[in-house]
Every structure is written in C-alpha cells, then in structure tokens.
XYZ file of C-alpha atoms in Angstrom:
672
model
C 0.249 -0.094 -0.022
C 1.456 3.569 -0.933
C 1.168 5.978 1.422
C -0.717 8.126 -0.764
C -3.396 5.128 -0.501
C -2.834 4.319 2.745
C -3.323 8.120 4.365
C -6.680 7.868 2.041
C -7.919 4.531 3.082
C -7.042 5.196 6.682
C -6.238 8.673 7.374
C -6.433 8.258 11.501
C -3.947 5.474 11.335
C -1.821 6.955 8.822
C -1.758 10.399 11.095
C -0.537 8.213 14.439
C 2.032 6.397 12.262
C 3.546 9.732 10.204
C 3.832 10.948 14.004
C 6.924 7.881 14.774
C 7.835 7.840 11.638
C 8.617 11.639 11.628
C 9.998 12.177 15.034
C 12.664 8.462 14.031
C 13.679 11.060 11.007
C 13.411 14.432 13.026
C 15.581 12.873 15.832
C 18.263 10.811 13.689
C 18.585 14.337 11.800
C 19.165 15.866 14.863
C 21.767 13.340 16.002
C 23.664 13.349 12.511
C 23.136 9.572 12.897
C 21.508 6.744 13.347
C 18.575 4.698 11.331
C 15.891 6.339 10.346
C 14.272 3.732 7.283
C 13.072 0.562 9.678
C 11.355 2.886 12.260
C 9.633 4.004 8.748
C 9.384 1.100 7.458
C 7.783 -0.742 10.619
C 5.556 2.228 12.264
C 2.006 0.777 10.615
C 3.150 -2.275 12.362
C 3.619 -1.211 15.636
C 0.942 1.319 15.513
C -1.857 -1.323 14.905
C 0.130 -3.910 17.357
C 0.197 -0.686 20.211
C -3.566 0.294 19.261
C -4.913 -2.840 19.442
C -3.188 -6.006 20.805
C -0.398 -4.644 23.211
C -1.449 -5.637 26.573
C 0.566 -2.599 28.848
C 0.901 0.613 31.325
C 2.819 3.189 30.633
C 1.599 4.871 34.533
C 2.308 0.597 35.622
C 5.167 0.052 33.430
C 6.657 -2.976 35.325
C 3.272 -4.345 35.597
C 3.724 -8.465 35.991
C 1.005 -9.343 33.507
C 1.827 -6.963 30.670
C 2.642 -8.058 27.264
C 6.570 -7.966 27.000
C 7.385 -6.139 23.458
C 10.840 -6.639 22.084
C 12.811 -4.702 19.141
C 15.183 -7.634 17.938
C 16.077 -4.988 15.307
C 17.513 -2.054 17.833
C 19.229 -0.022 15.136
C 15.549 0.925 14.538
C 15.424 2.278 18.473
C 13.719 5.350 17.373
C 10.598 3.970 16.507
C 10.829 2.257 20.520
C 11.488 5.792 21.233
C 8.902 7.300 19.874
C 6.614 4.476 21.196
C 7.030 5.239 24.729
C 7.012 9.084 24.368
C 3.413 9.498 22.739
C 1.596 6.262 24.766
C 2.843 8.067 27.838
C 5.571 6.896 30.163
C 6.895 9.488 32.038
C 10.765 9.462 31.610
C 10.698 9.247 27.769
C 9.883 12.780 27.387
C 10.273 15.128 23.857
C 13.640 16.179 25.389
C 15.007 13.118 25.660
C 13.938 12.517 21.798
C 15.620 15.658 21.078
C 18.503 14.022 22.679
C 18.876 11.033 20.622
C 22.602 9.242 20.551
C 23.607 11.878 23.418
C 25.809 11.649 25.999
C 23.801 10.906 29.323
C 20.576 10.442 27.789
C 17.781 7.336 28.246
C 17.709 7.081 23.890
C 21.087 5.545 23.633
C 21.978 4.572 20.041
C 20.392 1.061 20.667
C 18.103 0.498 23.404
C 19.683 -0.028 26.523
C 17.510 -2.252 29.555
C 17.616 0.064 32.852
C 17.765 3.308 30.864
C 13.831 3.773 31.003
C 11.323 2.357 31.353
C 9.422 0.113 28.326
C 12.611 -0.953 27.514
C 12.283 -4.444 27.923
C 15.958 -5.937 27.141
C 18.847 -4.398 25.532
C 18.971 -5.307 22.150
C 21.511 -4.081 18.774
C 23.892 -6.979 18.744
C 21.359 -8.757 15.989
C 19.640 -11.248 17.196
C 20.330 -11.181 20.789
C 15.774 -9.904 21.156
C 14.672 -13.138 19.251
C 16.593 -15.304 21.722
C 16.039 -13.224 24.950
C 12.034 -13.223 23.541
C 12.352 -16.699 23.641
C 13.293 -16.943 27.218
C 10.368 -14.379 28.209
C 8.067 -16.513 26.673
C 9.262 -19.392 28.309
C 9.132 -17.801 31.677
C 5.550 -16.380 31.295
C 5.106 -20.373 30.467
C 6.291 -21.547 33.605
C 4.404 -18.832 35.789
C 1.422 -19.302 34.212
C 1.194 -22.971 35.220
C 2.711 -22.153 38.531
C -0.093 -19.460 39.611
C -2.541 -19.717 36.911
C -3.480 -17.918 34.000
C -5.873 -15.727 35.661
C -2.693 -14.219 36.958
C 0.159 -15.198 34.370
C -1.535 -14.569 30.704
C 0.592 -12.381 28.331
C 2.300 -12.651 25.051
C 6.135 -11.816 23.930
C 6.357 -9.776 20.233
C 8.984 -9.040 18.727
C 10.093 -7.140 15.489
C 12.980 -8.842 13.553
C 14.941 -7.865 10.466
C 16.467 -9.483 7.852
C 19.859 -9.114 9.729
C 18.274 -10.785 13.216
C 17.686 -14.200 11.211
C 20.773 -14.025 9.436
C 22.494 -14.487 12.538
C 23.471 -17.557 13.526
C 21.420 -17.456 17.195
C 18.113 -16.517 15.081
C 18.596 -20.648 14.155
C 18.804 -21.307 17.780
C 16.409 -19.548 19.347
C 13.913 -20.687 17.016
C 14.175 -24.243 17.186
C 14.017 -24.067 21.185
C 11.417 -22.212 20.504
C 9.284 -24.672 18.407
C 10.203 -27.257 20.018
C 8.511 -25.941 23.462
C 5.598 -24.777 21.221
C 5.675 -21.072 23.114
C 2.252 -20.594 21.748
C 2.147 -16.544 22.609
C 5.472 -15.840 21.208
C 4.852 -14.195 17.880
C 7.527 -12.473 15.977
C 6.695 -9.434 13.515
C 9.710 -9.823 10.636
C 10.201 -6.510 8.598
C 10.647 -8.018 5.262
C 12.202 -5.405 3.732
C 14.655 -7.158 1.282
C 17.336 -4.596 1.880
C 20.884 -4.508 4.245
C 23.743 -2.495 5.139
C 25.393 -3.363 1.827
C 21.950 -3.667 -0.072
C 19.515 -6.079 -1.517
C 19.509 -9.044 1.264
C 19.439 -10.968 -2.048
C 23.140 -10.248 -2.485
C 24.148 -12.440 0.145
C 20.905 -14.561 1.265
C 18.736 -16.821 -0.362
C 17.277 -18.812 3.042
C 13.179 -18.972 2.026
C 12.670 -17.904 5.674
C 8.939 -18.615 6.188
C 10.042 -22.464 5.293
C 12.769 -22.121 7.918
C 10.234 -21.447 10.742
C 7.559 -24.268 9.369
C 10.440 -26.129 9.637
C 11.178 -25.710 12.984
C 7.465 -26.141 14.278
C 6.300 -22.435 13.816
C 3.118 -21.345 11.802
C 3.865 -18.546 9.856
C 1.504 -15.694 8.380
C 2.404 -13.096 5.971
C 0.782 -9.516 5.354
C 1.375 -5.935 3.812
C 3.000 -4.416 6.469
C 1.124 -1.038 5.368
C -2.189 -2.236 5.548
C -3.447 -1.947 8.854
C -6.444 -4.728 8.662
C -4.184 -6.692 7.162
C -1.703 -6.506 10.208
C -4.458 -6.819 12.758
C -6.315 -10.332 10.927
C -2.406 -11.648 10.983
C -1.948 -10.837 14.461
C -5.286 -12.267 15.356
C -4.295 -15.489 13.444
C -0.643 -15.437 15.461
C -2.515 -14.752 18.810
C -5.144 -18.034 17.706
C -2.161 -20.348 17.231
C -1.306 -23.169 18.836
C 2.399 -22.847 17.709
C 5.021 -19.689 17.888
C 4.160 -17.729 15.260
C 6.400 -15.519 12.706
C 4.357 -12.965 10.334
C 6.459 -11.418 7.564
C 5.504 -8.393 7.217
C 6.354 -7.154 3.576
C 7.504 -3.232 3.967
C 9.142 -0.631 2.554
C 12.113 0.882 4.080
C 12.691 4.601 4.593
C 8.555 4.646 3.411
C 7.688 7.432 1.607
C 11.396 8.984 0.618
C 11.063 9.388 -2.866
C 14.863 9.160 -3.218
C 15.933 6.282 -0.646
C 12.881 4.108 -0.013
C 13.585 0.797 -0.562
C 17.210 1.589 -0.558
C 20.303 1.064 1.643
C 20.342 4.980 1.888
C 17.327 4.587 3.925
C 19.014 2.175 6.535
C 21.975 3.515 8.584
C 21.850 7.234 8.174
C 20.133 10.450 7.926
C 17.825 11.345 5.093
C 19.121 14.989 4.983
C 17.269 17.918 4.847
C 15.958 17.914 1.599
C 14.790 14.421 1.422
C 12.976 14.951 4.794
C 11.447 18.026 3.358
C 10.089 15.825 0.511
C 8.911 12.923 2.748
C 6.993 15.620 4.667
C 4.971 16.808 2.005
C 3.976 13.370 0.495
C 3.092 12.865 4.657
C 1.183 15.903 4.495
C 2.860 16.998 7.335
C 3.771 20.504 8.162
C 4.569 20.873 11.441
C 8.493 21.924 12.630
C 10.830 18.950 13.866
C 9.469 16.903 17.288
C 6.169 18.715 16.996
C 3.293 16.725 17.110
C -0.429 18.162 16.803
C -2.447 17.949 19.203
C -4.809 15.920 18.313
C -2.322 13.119 17.227
C -1.238 13.202 20.696
C -4.378 12.892 22.068
C -4.827 9.707 20.001
C -1.104 7.898 21.098
C -2.427 8.645 24.474
C -5.766 7.480 24.349
C -4.060 4.245 23.654
C -1.377 4.423 26.604
C -4.496 4.924 29.050
C -6.483 1.893 27.227
C -4.349 -0.808 29.036
C -5.394 0.420 32.992
C -8.424 -1.455 33.467
C -6.633 -4.670 31.876
C -4.432 -3.842 34.836
C -6.799 -3.189 37.153
C -9.104 -6.212 36.931
C -5.431 -8.497 36.942
C -5.369 -6.588 40.240
C -7.921 -7.632 42.048
C -7.504 -11.366 40.689
C -4.148 -11.159 42.166
C -5.910 -10.172 45.700
C -7.819 -13.773 46.130
C -4.592 -15.538 45.045
C -4.728 -16.407 49.125
C -2.096 -14.916 51.822
C 0.929 -17.906 51.143
C 0.917 -17.440 47.426
C 0.616 -14.046 46.982
C 3.289 -13.697 49.072
C 5.389 -16.025 47.498
C 4.210 -14.504 44.018
C 5.338 -10.977 45.421
C 8.595 -12.469 47.100
C 9.757 -14.011 43.711
C 8.524 -10.792 41.473
C 11.041 -8.527 43.093
C 14.073 -11.603 42.628
C 14.160 -11.528 46.790
C 15.097 -14.823 48.227
C 13.655 -16.779 51.009
C 15.818 -16.337 54.156
C 15.804 -19.718 55.318
C 17.873 -20.289 52.242
C 21.137 -18.591 53.769
C 21.317 -21.137 57.334
C 20.027 -24.069 54.458
C 24.005 -23.329 52.938
C 25.285 -23.030 56.275
C 24.018 -26.443 57.550
C 25.789 -27.562 54.555
C 29.091 -26.172 54.494
C 29.388 -27.413 57.972
C 28.423 -31.264 56.580
C 30.764 -30.965 53.755
C 33.560 -29.360 56.075
C 32.850 -32.503 58.345
C 32.849 -35.034 55.714
C 36.031 -32.938 53.270
C 34.914 -35.509 50.464
C 36.843 -35.582 47.578
C 34.460 -34.716 44.700
C 34.698 -32.762 41.410
C 33.574 -29.352 41.977
C 30.323 -30.211 39.065
C 29.407 -33.171 41.417
C 30.130 -30.111 44.026
C 27.784 -27.956 42.581
C 25.523 -30.773 41.950
C 25.458 -31.049 45.704
C 24.644 -27.695 46.207
C 21.841 -27.474 43.720
C 20.222 -30.217 45.509
C 19.853 -27.606 48.361
C 18.959 -24.407 46.130
C 16.538 -26.082 43.869
C 14.591 -26.985 46.946
C 14.211 -23.817 48.777
C 13.802 -21.900 45.706
C 10.932 -22.956 43.781
C 11.552 -19.831 40.767
C 15.055 -21.450 39.703
C 14.597 -23.093 36.155
C 18.070 -24.611 34.911
C 19.481 -26.816 32.102
C 22.186 -27.615 30.049
C 23.524 -27.368 26.244
C 23.017 -30.877 25.578
C 26.030 -31.696 28.675
C 23.522 -32.302 31.527
C 25.316 -35.142 33.267
C 29.077 -33.742 32.351
C 27.603 -30.673 34.234
C 25.759 -32.031 36.981
C 23.143 -29.043 36.259
C 19.641 -31.319 36.936
C 18.491 -32.491 40.539
C 15.975 -34.887 41.753
C 11.842 -34.132 41.434
C 12.720 -30.814 38.773
C 10.821 -32.424 36.543
C 11.183 -31.228 32.381
C 10.218 -27.835 31.392
C 8.235 -28.927 27.981
C 4.799 -28.481 26.205
C 2.943 -31.292 28.575
C 4.648 -30.323 31.599
C 5.253 -25.980 32.210
C 5.613 -27.175 36.095
C 8.927 -29.030 34.912
C 12.166 -26.353 35.566
C 14.775 -28.427 33.331
C 15.442 -27.188 30.270
C 17.233 -29.661 27.824
C 18.241 -26.949 25.808
C 19.697 -29.169 22.919
C 23.379 -28.099 21.560
C 22.673 -24.263 21.494
C 25.072 -22.596 24.004
C 24.189 -19.167 21.983
C 20.379 -19.637 22.306
C 20.315 -20.772 26.004
C 22.800 -17.823 26.823
C 20.209 -15.632 25.172
C 16.618 -17.792 26.468
C 18.204 -17.215 30.135
C 18.814 -12.981 29.478
C 15.048 -13.634 28.605
C 13.872 -15.308 31.429
C 15.865 -13.354 34.249
C 14.639 -9.953 32.628
C 11.016 -11.528 32.366
C 11.496 -11.760 36.066
C 9.640 -14.524 38.897
C 12.305 -17.190 37.546
C 16.613 -17.639 38.168
C 17.955 -19.070 35.318
C 20.714 -21.251 35.444
C 22.667 -23.269 32.255
C 25.410 -25.159 31.947
C 27.999 -26.453 29.277
C 31.507 -26.215 28.928
C 34.240 -23.235 29.700
C 35.547 -24.007 26.585
C 32.128 -23.142 24.960
C 31.652 -19.888 26.585
C 33.113 -18.505 22.887
C 30.148 -19.963 21.348
C 27.831 -18.129 24.308
C 29.644 -15.123 24.825
C 27.611 -13.002 22.635
C 24.457 -13.379 24.992
C 26.667 -13.261 28.385
C 27.767 -9.605 27.285
C 24.113 -8.670 27.136
C 23.558 -10.181 30.305
C 26.013 -7.750 31.768
C 24.837 -5.071 29.700
C 21.803 -5.501 31.148
C 22.917 -6.420 34.821
C 20.787 -9.509 35.860
C 20.682 -12.782 37.836
C 21.732 -15.242 34.991
C 24.201 -18.067 36.348
C 26.604 -19.563 33.745
C 27.613 -22.973 35.117
C 30.700 -23.776 32.933
C 32.473 -27.119 33.853
C 35.434 -28.732 32.343
C 37.284 -25.750 33.283
C 40.966 -26.679 32.729
C 43.696 -29.113 31.245
C 42.124 -31.199 33.885
C 39.347 -32.460 32.251
C 42.086 -34.399 30.404
C 41.557 -36.831 26.728
C 39.099 -34.539 25.297
C 42.564 -32.867 24.241
C 43.256 -29.141 23.499
C 40.172 -27.815 21.441
C 38.090 -28.648 24.912
C 40.385 -27.438 27.034
C 39.749 -23.684 28.130
C 43.286 -21.793 28.581
C 42.406 -18.393 27.946
C 38.810 -18.119 28.935
C 38.905 -17.275 32.311
C 40.934 -14.548 31.363
C 38.668 -13.302 28.945
C 35.527 -13.497 31.173
C 37.547 -11.679 33.567
C 38.099 -8.987 31.382
C 34.230 -8.740 30.768
C 32.455 -5.472 32.763
C 29.996 -6.565 35.335
C 30.395 -10.103 35.237
C 31.652 -12.190 38.489
C 33.918 -15.359 37.708
C 33.664 -17.892 40.290
C 36.738 -20.670 40.646
C 35.943 -22.772 43.478
C 38.494 -24.538 44.652
C 36.051 -27.688 47.072
C 32.446 -28.115 47.987
C 32.535 -25.637 50.210
C 33.567 -22.813 47.943
C 31.440 -23.996 45.724
C 28.632 -23.686 48.043
C 30.033 -20.162 48.969
C 30.129 -19.195 45.058
C 26.052 -20.402 44.587
C 25.566 -18.058 47.290
C 27.230 -15.218 45.735
C 25.511 -15.860 42.552
C 21.640 -16.233 44.142
C 22.893 -13.609 46.197
C 24.042 -10.573 43.516
C 21.163 -9.860 41.784
C 22.284 -7.322 39.131
C 25.185 -9.167 37.553
C 25.273 -12.431 36.040
C 27.997 -14.753 37.316
C 30.075 -17.549 36.124
C 31.120 -20.529 37.995
C 33.433 -22.210 36.911
C 34.412 -26.221 37.731
C 36.072 -29.535 37.679
C 35.516 -32.445 36.187
C 38.504 -34.214 38.477
C 38.123 -34.745 41.889
C 39.081 -32.368 44.261
C 39.779 -32.469 47.848
C 38.049 -30.726 50.598
C 40.634 -27.910 51.481
C 38.205 -26.133 54.117
C 37.455 -28.480 56.738
C 36.891 -25.828 59.225
C 33.276 -24.320 59.348
C 32.930 -21.238 58.979
C 29.598 -19.048 59.267
C 30.989 -16.409 57.578
C 30.660 -16.425 53.458
C 34.565 -16.094 52.791
C 34.247 -16.646 49.485
C 31.957 -13.254 49.513
C 35.351 -11.354 49.556
C 36.750 -12.568 46.762
C 40.075 -14.015 48.207
C 41.151 -15.181 51.993
C 43.973 -16.283 53.703
C 43.503 -20.149 53.715
C 45.982 -21.283 55.281
C 48.652 -18.886 57.490
C 52.658 -19.670 57.667
C 54.214 -20.711 60.617
C 57.696 -19.707 60.187
C 58.213 -16.064 59.364
C 56.240 -15.519 56.216
C 58.774 -15.169 52.964
C 55.714 -16.273 50.340
C 52.340 -15.831 49.377
C 50.915 -17.957 46.925
C 47.462 -17.501 45.515
C 45.547 -20.055 43.572
C 41.979 -21.004 42.295
C 39.639 -24.012 41.909
C 42.050 -27.336 41.119
C 45.095 -25.246 41.665
C 44.059 -24.561 45.861
C 45.149 -27.603 46.479
C 47.947 -27.840 44.825
C 49.033 -24.631 46.643
C 48.500 -26.274 50.178
C 50.952 -29.194 48.926
C 53.328 -26.243 47.988
C 53.264 -24.657 51.380
C 53.925 -27.980 53.203
C 56.959 -28.259 51.409
C 58.401 -25.089 51.942
C 57.440 -24.772 55.315
C 59.321 -27.751 55.872
C 62.424 -25.776 54.700
C 61.576 -23.116 56.940
C 59.781 -21.162 54.724
C 57.240 -19.569 55.936
C 54.149 -19.508 53.227
C 50.798 -17.820 53.495
C 48.215 -19.457 51.326
C 45.226 -17.623 49.774
C 42.231 -19.004 47.819
C 40.831 -16.543 45.441
C 37.271 -17.675 43.868
C 36.435 -14.200 42.621
C 38.906 -11.515 41.754
C 35.929 -9.252 41.044
C 34.801 -9.456 44.715
C 38.568 -8.994 45.541
C 38.650 -5.861 43.875
C 35.768 -4.616 45.695
C 37.231 -5.136 49.117
C 38.616 -2.068 50.688
C 42.353 -1.166 50.521
C 43.009 -2.319 54.089
C 41.215 -5.427 53.923
C 43.212 -6.253 50.492
C 46.238 -5.272 52.272
C 46.309 -7.892 55.118
C 45.892 -10.586 52.448
C 48.599 -9.440 50.169
C 51.152 -7.460 52.564
C 54.148 -5.816 50.772
C 57.218 -7.987 50.699
C 56.700 -11.278 50.476
C 57.171 -13.126 47.365
C 54.065 -13.767 45.265
C 53.343 -16.842 43.099
C 50.175 -17.101 41.243
C 48.887 -20.973 40.647
C 46.526 -21.428 38.098
C 46.201 -23.987 34.934
C 45.311 -21.217 32.625
C 47.149 -18.318 31.006
C 48.989 -15.639 33.008
C 46.722 -12.710 31.272
C 45.557 -10.487 34.207
C 47.456 -12.217 37.307
C 49.967 -9.453 37.388
C 47.513 -7.145 38.502
C 47.940 -8.868 41.860
C 51.205 -10.544 41.513
C 53.303 -6.875 40.775
C 50.378 -4.890 41.621
C 48.783 -4.529 45.173
C 52.030 -3.903 46.861
C 53.389 -6.380 44.584
C 57.070 -6.303 42.627
C 57.515 -7.910 39.383
C 61.293 -9.154 41.018
C 59.458 -11.104 43.169
C 56.455 -12.034 41.439
C 55.754 -15.260 39.910
C 53.240 -17.530 37.676
C 52.915 -21.361 37.518
C 50.350 -22.061 34.939
C 49.591 -22.359 31.249
C 51.399 -20.793 27.925
C 50.009 -22.704 25.035
C 47.104 -24.701 24.457
C 47.020 -27.989 26.206
C 47.367 -31.715 24.948
C 44.953 -35.070 24.651
C 45.730 -37.168 27.864
C 45.340 -38.126 31.257
C 44.876 -35.410 32.797
C 47.419 -36.138 35.732
C 50.006 -36.570 33.006
C 49.188 -33.001 31.989
C 49.872 -31.399 35.245
C 52.980 -33.017 35.161
C 53.660 -32.373 31.490
C 52.847 -28.907 31.755
C 54.967 -28.153 35.031
C 51.779 -27.438 37.186
C 53.264 -29.350 39.745
C 53.600 -28.835 43.647
C 57.160 -29.204 43.423
C 57.672 -26.685 40.608
C 55.930 -24.446 42.771
C 58.605 -24.913 45.527
C 61.341 -24.657 43.129
C 59.742 -21.141 41.888
C 59.344 -19.607 45.063
C 63.520 -20.315 46.333
C 64.610 -19.225 43.016
C 62.630 -15.718 43.680
C 63.827 -16.006 47.338
C-alpha cells in the first residue's frame, strides 16, 4: 500500500503512524546519526500492535502481567523511543528524543535495558532480542502453570529484521521455541529485503517462512503497510497453538522519494531535502519534533487503555490467597527466602566435617539439591551436557509443552541460544535461570553473556571442565584463555571454587547478586576439601582470603584458584618444612576481591613476600595481583599454562605442563 493510498483509506491510522515516522527522521537528523529507515518501514505494524493488541500500562510499566515488546532489530531504536513517548511513559520525554544518541540520554543508539521504562531488554547485536524473547515466553509459560492463567497470561511480541534472521543465533532461538511450542511468542518480521550492503539477495537466498515452518512455527504473511491486514495477521498468530512468524512485507524508508527501498535509508540521516519531501508526501507541515495535539491525544488514548486490564488483574491477584500471594510478590521482586542462608551454612558445615574428594561439578550438583528445593523459582538446564555439567537435581521435572511445571530445560546443542533465553528468563522476572556447558564453549555463548552483563541481571552460567584437568578430550576442549577473557568483561563475576565448600559459597554469592551475572567454573576431576574448618561466614564473598597462614616467618604468598588451591597447600607444606614461611590465599573471585577496601586487600596481600600465582590457565590478568597491590615484578612468579593443552590423562598433563607442587617450590626458592 502506497503512502497516498494509506493516507486516503486509513487517515487516522496514517496520522498516528506518521508521528512515529517523523519523530524518527527528526531525531536521527538532529543527531546526524542513526537508522531512520526501519522506524519508517515498521511504523504501521507498531501502530496496529500498540493500539489493538499490546497489553501494557505506561503508568505501571513494571506490571508483571503486561505483554512484552522486544525490538530485536535495535538499530531502529527511535521507533521504540517514539512509541514510549507518545503512549505516555513518564521518563521518555520530548527532550530525551531531541537528545537521541547524546551523552547521558535515555535514548541510546540501541535500546539499553534500565535506561528507561518500557525497554524490556538490551538489543542491538542482531538476534539477541529474538533469543531473549524466547526466554520471556518460557518464563510466562512457567509462571502461568504455577500461579494459573488468571494471574499470568500474556504474550511476547518481537520485531525482527533480515539481519536478526541471518545471524546464527536465530537458528538456535527458533529451534528452541518451536520445540517448546511457545504459543504466546509472536515474531513480526520487517521483510524489506534491504541490509547495509544493499539488497539482501546479494548475500542470502534463505526461504525464511519455510525455515520457521520447518522449526515448528506457524507462519502468516501480510502487507506491512495495510493496517487491516496487519491486524488480521496478529489475530491469527495469537490464536495459534505454536509460536508464530508474521512476515510483514514493508518498504524501508517508507515514503522517502529517493531513498525508499535502498540502503541509503538504513544507517544514516535522510538529509534535509529528503525529509522535506517526505513531509510533503505525508501532508505533515509541522516543525521538527512537533506533534499536533489531536495526534498526541490519539496516542495518549492508546497508552491509557491498558489501565482497566491492569486494575482487573490486581483484583484477581488479591484473590490468590495470602501464602501464594506472598510467594508471587517475593519472586517477582527477585528476593530470596530468608531460610536459604541457614540451609547453605548447614550444608557447608556437613561438608567441612565429611571432607569429601569430589569434582566441583559434582559439588555444584550437591549444592543445587539444597538450592532447588528452597527456591521453586529456579529454572535450570544444559546445552546437551546434563550428565557432564551436573545441572539436574531430583524432582525438578522437565520443562516441556506437556509439563510447564517442570523446571529443567533441555536446551540442546545451543549454547548461544541458551544464554540468550536465560537473559529473557531473568529479564521477564519471577524466575532465576542457570544453565550449563563446558567453559571452553563460553565462546559460543559470549554474545549473550555480554548482554547479561550489560543488562545487569542475575543469570548464572555453570561452566564445567574448566582446565586441562578435563584430560583426554584435548586442546580443543581445554580452556586456557577463557578465564582471562571472561574476567575482562565488566559487570560479570567469575567464580572458580577450590572445593565443595567454596562451591556452595559461590552459588550463594551468585544468588545474592541480583544486579550482575555470574560464571561458576567447575572441575571435571576430583578435588580434596581444603576448607575443613567450618565458617558461618561466606569467605568467598570477599573474593580472596587467607586459607592457610604460615608458621615460619612469612616469605612467600601463594595465590591460587580452583583445582590449584590444593596444589598450593601441598607446596606450602614443602616450603614450611624447609623453614620458608608460606601463606596460601584462595582467590575464588577476582572481581569480589577487587571490590574490597584497601585495608582488607593489604592484609591479604601485604608488601614484601614473594608472590606466586597458580592457575591452570594463562597468566594474562594475574599481574594485577602479583606485581600490583604492593607487589614487585622482581618477586612475582606464575605457575600455569603458556600454550594450548594436549590430549592425555589429567595427571599426566599437569606434570607435562609443570603445574605441580614441586614446580611451585622451585619457583619460590628461585625468587627468594
């Protein structure tokens, strides 16, 4: 449908959609940066969705039973910002639109979760929004089964572009959603055939509707500029028992006489002359950022219409009953039950006394038996490595179409899709997601893990097989650089516990940190218990602590993580026997140690002694603690990896690469 036809046949709709289009054009032009073409092309779809289908209330933007709207093609962020402004979200003012892409504004170049209400997830890296939306739909299905559809009954709508569907994560996301039959997930595809390089046909011939059908989706098609056709397609999608794709045929830069249907409308301002021509075609005579009052009133009415549904929901919530209402309020708030702390303390006490020799992946399973009983909101899973990651505990049940009360997800071999879905689970709220894979495959999940960190949400990554200690699978599976790479990411806590007690403490820390994700790196090989003296205090929460003090005059400090802590203890015994006083510091989480005050860090790492770091990984990043923090390069050493690993039994590998107590002793004596 051409702009002239649309304006003639649907004048009221056209005016509302035009407001979105001109705000996008004006903001991108003012910033001299941005993507005007997508908002212009998808404005009709957005108008129909918000007016006729989306359940939301700008005056209660965090209402738990609202529909979720995700802009996966986040480069078109001005479409979302214009929608939030016009429908009445208080923090999306006209000044924010005028400050699009400027320092300190809520209107970043791509939507950033937490900047403004109504932004449900951070998007921009293409496909991430689609992956997160799958998790949101999973959370809705889980909570609906638990608290009934009277309390939880909403849809997740996602806008995607060609780029989202070309990214590999889309394959993982749609496969997972199709398998799970997430019927309340509706994806609206901006099928405009244009990418930055030009026509999509230059690089891709995929039959996207056929791909979605093959993955178990229903597919509908419509003219993305015909409001009646859009409405009918959304109605059909909402009635489907499967997740739905709506292929909306659109024109990028809709109405721009020289740039419509070209890459020129994609990623740069249209320019003053082209904008003037578009205004004339739209019949829009108003100055930049000026919206006539009748159009503002029409959009305000759309924003106000959800209040009745929200009020009715609040009345139903009151009828839940006191106990279930308290539990619902607690999990939606992301709070933990008070009893959990004592339960973990009791577990630690038992394990310190028993002193088992177990792999920390097994220790994690033991801790999860406690946690999953205490926290009915956990949703666990693994990327086809359940028996290796030890992420499944008794009585969880499988989350699947026939059992939405199940809490364990078989994600399949989809590390990236799993991580993105866990973001959506956490962003939706009411659940705490954790998922497992091998540490080396954090590479496959990293894009979504970065979104976890940017969003500041409690997503817990269980990463097992954390070093050359996994043995015979060889260097392709042995992570030597991955700890350093993950530690380099802001707002991510990386835990590498030394035994069953530290594993419990790492889990406790991860659960008690609602504003950032956590990686818990765990061994395949068995480790002795080094924390044989029970402490009610969570020592790992300090990041690093004195595990074993010297008896002779202190000359050496050994800093170690994970499986190498017990090795440090062996080296301490040898050094002390030689009269060399040696302190052992366990450092399960560098990020938490960095957050401690200077006095505490100076107490753990005082000036003077030789310092040796011990970790079956690369040295990169360790000099912060070896030569910094009052240390000295002349008195610092590292025992670890300098290359990729090899295929052999774990014990042989540690000897081959010189990660032994004898090597530590030799290095210490050389530095003294």
